[in-house]
Short mmCIF file of C-alpha atoms and ligand atoms in Angstrom, two decimals:
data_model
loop_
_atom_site.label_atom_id
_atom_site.label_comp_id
_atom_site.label_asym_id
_atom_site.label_seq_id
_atom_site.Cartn_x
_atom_site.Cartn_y
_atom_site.Cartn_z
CA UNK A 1 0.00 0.00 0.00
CA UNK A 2 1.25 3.37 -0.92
CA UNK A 3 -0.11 6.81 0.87
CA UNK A 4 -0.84 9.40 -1.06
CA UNK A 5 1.13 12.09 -0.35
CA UNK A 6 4.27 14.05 -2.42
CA UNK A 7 6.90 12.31 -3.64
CA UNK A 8 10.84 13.44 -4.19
CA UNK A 9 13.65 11.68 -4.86
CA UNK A 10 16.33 12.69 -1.91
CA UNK A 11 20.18 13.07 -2.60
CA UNK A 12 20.34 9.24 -1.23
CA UNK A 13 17.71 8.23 -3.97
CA UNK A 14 14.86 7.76 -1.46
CA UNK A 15 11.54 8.68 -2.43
CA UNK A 16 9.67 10.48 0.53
CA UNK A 17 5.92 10.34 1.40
CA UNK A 18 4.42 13.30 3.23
CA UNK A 19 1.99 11.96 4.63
CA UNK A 20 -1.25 13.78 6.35
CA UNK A 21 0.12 13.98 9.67
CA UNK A 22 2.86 16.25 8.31
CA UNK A 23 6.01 13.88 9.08
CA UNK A 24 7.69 13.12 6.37
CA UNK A 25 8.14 9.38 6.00
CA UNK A 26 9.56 7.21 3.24
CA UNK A 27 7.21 5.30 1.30
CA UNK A 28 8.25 1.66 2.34
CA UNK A 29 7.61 2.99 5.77
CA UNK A 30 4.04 4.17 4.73
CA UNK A 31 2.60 1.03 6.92
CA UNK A 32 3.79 1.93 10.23
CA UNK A 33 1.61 4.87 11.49
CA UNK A 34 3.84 5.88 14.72
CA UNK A 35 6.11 4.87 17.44
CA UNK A 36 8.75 5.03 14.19
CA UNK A 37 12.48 4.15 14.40
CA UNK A 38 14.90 6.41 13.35
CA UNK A 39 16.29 6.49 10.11
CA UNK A 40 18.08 3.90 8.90
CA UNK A 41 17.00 1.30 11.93
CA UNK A 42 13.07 2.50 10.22
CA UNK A 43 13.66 0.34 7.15
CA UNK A 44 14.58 -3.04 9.25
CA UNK A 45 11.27 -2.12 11.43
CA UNK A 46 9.37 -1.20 8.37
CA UNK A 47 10.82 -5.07 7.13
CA UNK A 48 9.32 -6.74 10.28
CA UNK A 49 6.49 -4.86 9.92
CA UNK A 50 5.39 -6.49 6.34
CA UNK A 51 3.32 -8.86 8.56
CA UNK A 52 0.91 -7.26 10.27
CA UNK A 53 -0.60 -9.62 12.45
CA UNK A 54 -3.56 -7.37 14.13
CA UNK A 55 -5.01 -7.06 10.74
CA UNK A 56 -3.92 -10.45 9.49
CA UNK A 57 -1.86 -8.77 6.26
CA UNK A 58 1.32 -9.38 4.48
CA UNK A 59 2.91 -7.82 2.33
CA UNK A 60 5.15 -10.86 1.46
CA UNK A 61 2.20 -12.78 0.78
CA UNK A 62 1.55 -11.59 -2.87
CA UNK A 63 5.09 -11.71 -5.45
CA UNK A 64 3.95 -9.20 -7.03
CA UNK A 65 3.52 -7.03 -4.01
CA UNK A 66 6.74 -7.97 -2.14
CA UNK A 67 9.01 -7.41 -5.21
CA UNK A 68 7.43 -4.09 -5.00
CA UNK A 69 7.88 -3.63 -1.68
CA UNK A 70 11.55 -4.76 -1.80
CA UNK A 71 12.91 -2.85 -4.33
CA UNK A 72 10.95 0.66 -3.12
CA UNK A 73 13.18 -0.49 -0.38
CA UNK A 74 15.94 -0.91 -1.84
CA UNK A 75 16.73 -4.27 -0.92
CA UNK A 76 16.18 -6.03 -4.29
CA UNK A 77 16.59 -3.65 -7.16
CA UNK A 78 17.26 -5.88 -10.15
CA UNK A 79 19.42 -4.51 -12.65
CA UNK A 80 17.26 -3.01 -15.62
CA UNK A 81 19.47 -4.30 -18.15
CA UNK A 82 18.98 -7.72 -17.26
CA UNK A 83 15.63 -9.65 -17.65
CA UNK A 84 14.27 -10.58 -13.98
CA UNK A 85 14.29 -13.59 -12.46
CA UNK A 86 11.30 -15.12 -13.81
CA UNK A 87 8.65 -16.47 -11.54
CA UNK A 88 10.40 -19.71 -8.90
CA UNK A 89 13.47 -17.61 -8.95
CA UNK A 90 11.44 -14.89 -6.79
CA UNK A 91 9.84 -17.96 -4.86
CA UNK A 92 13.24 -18.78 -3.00
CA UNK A 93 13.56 -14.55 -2.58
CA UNK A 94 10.02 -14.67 -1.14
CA UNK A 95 11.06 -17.41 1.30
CA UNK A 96 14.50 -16.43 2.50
CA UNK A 97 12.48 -12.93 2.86
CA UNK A 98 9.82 -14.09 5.24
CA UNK A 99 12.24 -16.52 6.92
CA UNK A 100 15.07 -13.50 7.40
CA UNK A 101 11.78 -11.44 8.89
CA UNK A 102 11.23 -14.27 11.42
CA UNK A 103 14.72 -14.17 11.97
CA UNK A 104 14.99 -10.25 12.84
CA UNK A 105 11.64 -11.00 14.67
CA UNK A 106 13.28 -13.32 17.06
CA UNK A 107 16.18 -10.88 17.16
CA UNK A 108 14.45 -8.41 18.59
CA UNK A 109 12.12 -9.71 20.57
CA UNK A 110 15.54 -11.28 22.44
CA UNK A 111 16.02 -9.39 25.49
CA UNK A 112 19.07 -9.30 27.88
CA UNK A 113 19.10 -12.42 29.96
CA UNK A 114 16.54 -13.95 28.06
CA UNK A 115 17.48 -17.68 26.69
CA UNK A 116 19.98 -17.79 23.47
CA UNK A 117 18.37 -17.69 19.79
CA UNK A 118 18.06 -21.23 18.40
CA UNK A 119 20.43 -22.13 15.34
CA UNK A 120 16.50 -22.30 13.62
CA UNK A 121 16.64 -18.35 14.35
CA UNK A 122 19.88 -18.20 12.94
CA UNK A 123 20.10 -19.94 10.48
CA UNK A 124 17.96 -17.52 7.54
CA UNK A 125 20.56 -14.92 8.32
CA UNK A 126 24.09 -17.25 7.88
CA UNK A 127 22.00 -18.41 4.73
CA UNK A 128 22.53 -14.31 4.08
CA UNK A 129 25.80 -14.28 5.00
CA UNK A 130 26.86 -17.26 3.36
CA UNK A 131 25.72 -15.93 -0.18
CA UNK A 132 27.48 -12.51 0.02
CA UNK A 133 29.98 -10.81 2.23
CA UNK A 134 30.11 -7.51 3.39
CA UNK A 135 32.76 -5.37 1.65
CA UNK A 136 35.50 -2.70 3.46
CA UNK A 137 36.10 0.13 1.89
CA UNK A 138 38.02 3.81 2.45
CA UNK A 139 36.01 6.32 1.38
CA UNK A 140 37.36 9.44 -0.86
CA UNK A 141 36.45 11.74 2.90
CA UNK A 142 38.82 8.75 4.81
CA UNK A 143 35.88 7.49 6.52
CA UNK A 144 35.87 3.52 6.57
CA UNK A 145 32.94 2.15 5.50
CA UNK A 146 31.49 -1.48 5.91
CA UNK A 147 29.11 -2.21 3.02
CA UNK A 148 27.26 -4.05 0.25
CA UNK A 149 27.37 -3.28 -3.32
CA UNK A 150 24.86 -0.36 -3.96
CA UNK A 151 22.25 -0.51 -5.06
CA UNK A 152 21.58 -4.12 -3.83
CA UNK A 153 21.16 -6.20 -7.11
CA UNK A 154 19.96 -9.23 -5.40
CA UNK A 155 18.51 -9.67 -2.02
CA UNK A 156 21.00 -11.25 -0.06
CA UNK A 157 22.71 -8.34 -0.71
CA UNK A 158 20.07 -5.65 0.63
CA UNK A 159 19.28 -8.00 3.38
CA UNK A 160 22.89 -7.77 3.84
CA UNK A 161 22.55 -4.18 4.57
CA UNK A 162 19.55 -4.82 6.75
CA UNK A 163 21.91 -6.60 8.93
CA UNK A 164 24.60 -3.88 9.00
CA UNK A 165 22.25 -1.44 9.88
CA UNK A 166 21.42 -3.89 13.02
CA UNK A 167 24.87 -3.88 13.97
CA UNK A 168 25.26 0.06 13.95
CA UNK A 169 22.04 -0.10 15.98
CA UNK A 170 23.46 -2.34 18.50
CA UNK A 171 26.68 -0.23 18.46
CA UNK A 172 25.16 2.57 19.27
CA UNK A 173 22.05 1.94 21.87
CA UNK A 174 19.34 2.48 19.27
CA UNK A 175 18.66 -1.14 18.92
CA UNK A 176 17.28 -1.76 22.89
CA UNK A 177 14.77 0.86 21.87
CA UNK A 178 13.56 -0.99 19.08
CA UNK A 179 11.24 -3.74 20.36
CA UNK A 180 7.65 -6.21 19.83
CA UNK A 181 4.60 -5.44 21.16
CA UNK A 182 3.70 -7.50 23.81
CA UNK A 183 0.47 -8.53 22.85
CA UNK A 184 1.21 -12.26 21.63
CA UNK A 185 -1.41 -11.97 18.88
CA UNK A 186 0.47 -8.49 17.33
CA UNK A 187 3.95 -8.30 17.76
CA UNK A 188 4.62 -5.41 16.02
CA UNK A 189 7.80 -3.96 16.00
CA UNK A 190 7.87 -0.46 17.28
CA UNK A 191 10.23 2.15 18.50
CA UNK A 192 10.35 3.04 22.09
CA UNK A 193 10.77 7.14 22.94
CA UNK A 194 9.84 6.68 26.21
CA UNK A 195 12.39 8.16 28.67
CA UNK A 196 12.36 5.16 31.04
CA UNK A 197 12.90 2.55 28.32
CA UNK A 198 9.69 0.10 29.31
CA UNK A 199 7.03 0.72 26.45
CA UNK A 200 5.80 -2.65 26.19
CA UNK A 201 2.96 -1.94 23.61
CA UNK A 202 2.62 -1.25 20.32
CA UNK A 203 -0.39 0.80 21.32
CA UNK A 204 -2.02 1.23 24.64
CA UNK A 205 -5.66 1.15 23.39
CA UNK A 206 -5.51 -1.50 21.02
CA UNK A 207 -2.71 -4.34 22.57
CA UNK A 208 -2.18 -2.54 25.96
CA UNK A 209 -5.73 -2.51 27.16
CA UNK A 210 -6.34 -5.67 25.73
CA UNK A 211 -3.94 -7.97 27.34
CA UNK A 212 -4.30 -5.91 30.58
CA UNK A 213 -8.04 -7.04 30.39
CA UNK A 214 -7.57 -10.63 29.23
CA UNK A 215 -4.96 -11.06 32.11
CA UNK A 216 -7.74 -9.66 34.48
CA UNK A 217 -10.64 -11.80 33.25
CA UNK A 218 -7.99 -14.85 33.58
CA UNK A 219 -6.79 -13.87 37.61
CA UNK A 220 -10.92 -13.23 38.34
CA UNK A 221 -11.20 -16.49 37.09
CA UNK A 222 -8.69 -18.23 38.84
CA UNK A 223 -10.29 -16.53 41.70
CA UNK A 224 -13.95 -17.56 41.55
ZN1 LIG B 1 0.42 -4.43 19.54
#
């Protein structure tokens, strides 16, 4: 789904979304309507985010959808010049996409001193890893930079850089703001502003109240 809004192509190639609220918002991001990470942590919550349990959508459901989806992304941008991957080659994209989503899912919903991910939780990402390697390079400003080939051709290679952006997170705190809702049935990934750090809900009124209630109903009836 695509907001309507106004569209411009930024310096980094990004096309924004204005959307009604005001905020400006990129148009792979048009899905989450607040509680929004920070750019560039937004796109791997805006990945998670493709399922949307609450409403029982997915935008990896349809091909023709999530090949959208992926290269307004950038995460799969096939080169024009060469014909696309006709229709099973984007079957094993589609699955290593929804499988690296349960992957970043479990990833995040991992707190400290929680058990260790499973090699089943692992193992979409090494799948990544295994099919293309991230790349050092010294920029022309002497920065060193850690990165994929841009634009990512294939999607190993954007999910690549959906993993590097993870690791800046975790380098530099973002990433423990970044959490799932803790309504079982939703589990949508959302950014937590709060000063002390212990959002827990996607949304008070919709997964807050409702969990608060159903534990209530469940002690009353433990109780009668
Ligand atoms: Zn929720």
């Amino acid at each position: 789904m695509t907001s309507k809004g106004i569209y411009k192509v930024t310096r980094k190639g990004v096309i924004m979304t204005t959307t009604l609220n005001g905020m400006t918002v990129p148009s792979w991001a048009s899905h989450i309507e607040d509680k929004l990470a920070p750019m560039p942590l937004l796109l791997v919550q805006a990945y998670v985010d493709t399922l949307d349990r609450d409403l029982g959508t997915d935008i990896f459901a349809h091909a023709d959808e999530a090949r959208a989806w992926l290269a307004d992304a950038g995460l799969r941008v096939p080169d024009p010049d060469q014909p696309e991957p006709n229709f099973p080659g984007f079957a094993e994209d589609l699955r290593l996409a929804r499988e690296v989503r349960a992957s970043l899912e479990a990833l995040i919903g991992r707190d400290p001193g929680d058990e260790a991910l499973t090699p089943d939780d692992l193992a979409p990402l090494e799948q990544v890893l295994r099919q293309v390697q991230p790349r050092l390079e010294v920029a022309a400003d002497g920065q060193v930079r850690l990165g994929p080939d841009r634009p990512a051709r294939t999607l190993p290679d954007g999910l690549l850089g959906l993993l590097l952006i993870v690791r800046d997170a975790q380098a530099d705190g973002s990433w423990d703001r970044l959490k799932l809702c803790g309504n079982p049935d939703c589990r949508w990934a959302f950014y937590d502003r709060s000063h002390s750090r212990r959002g827990a809900w996607c949304d008070m009124a919709s997964c807050g109240n409702r969990v608060k209630n159903r534990n209530l109903r469940a002690r009353r009836a433990q109780l009668a």
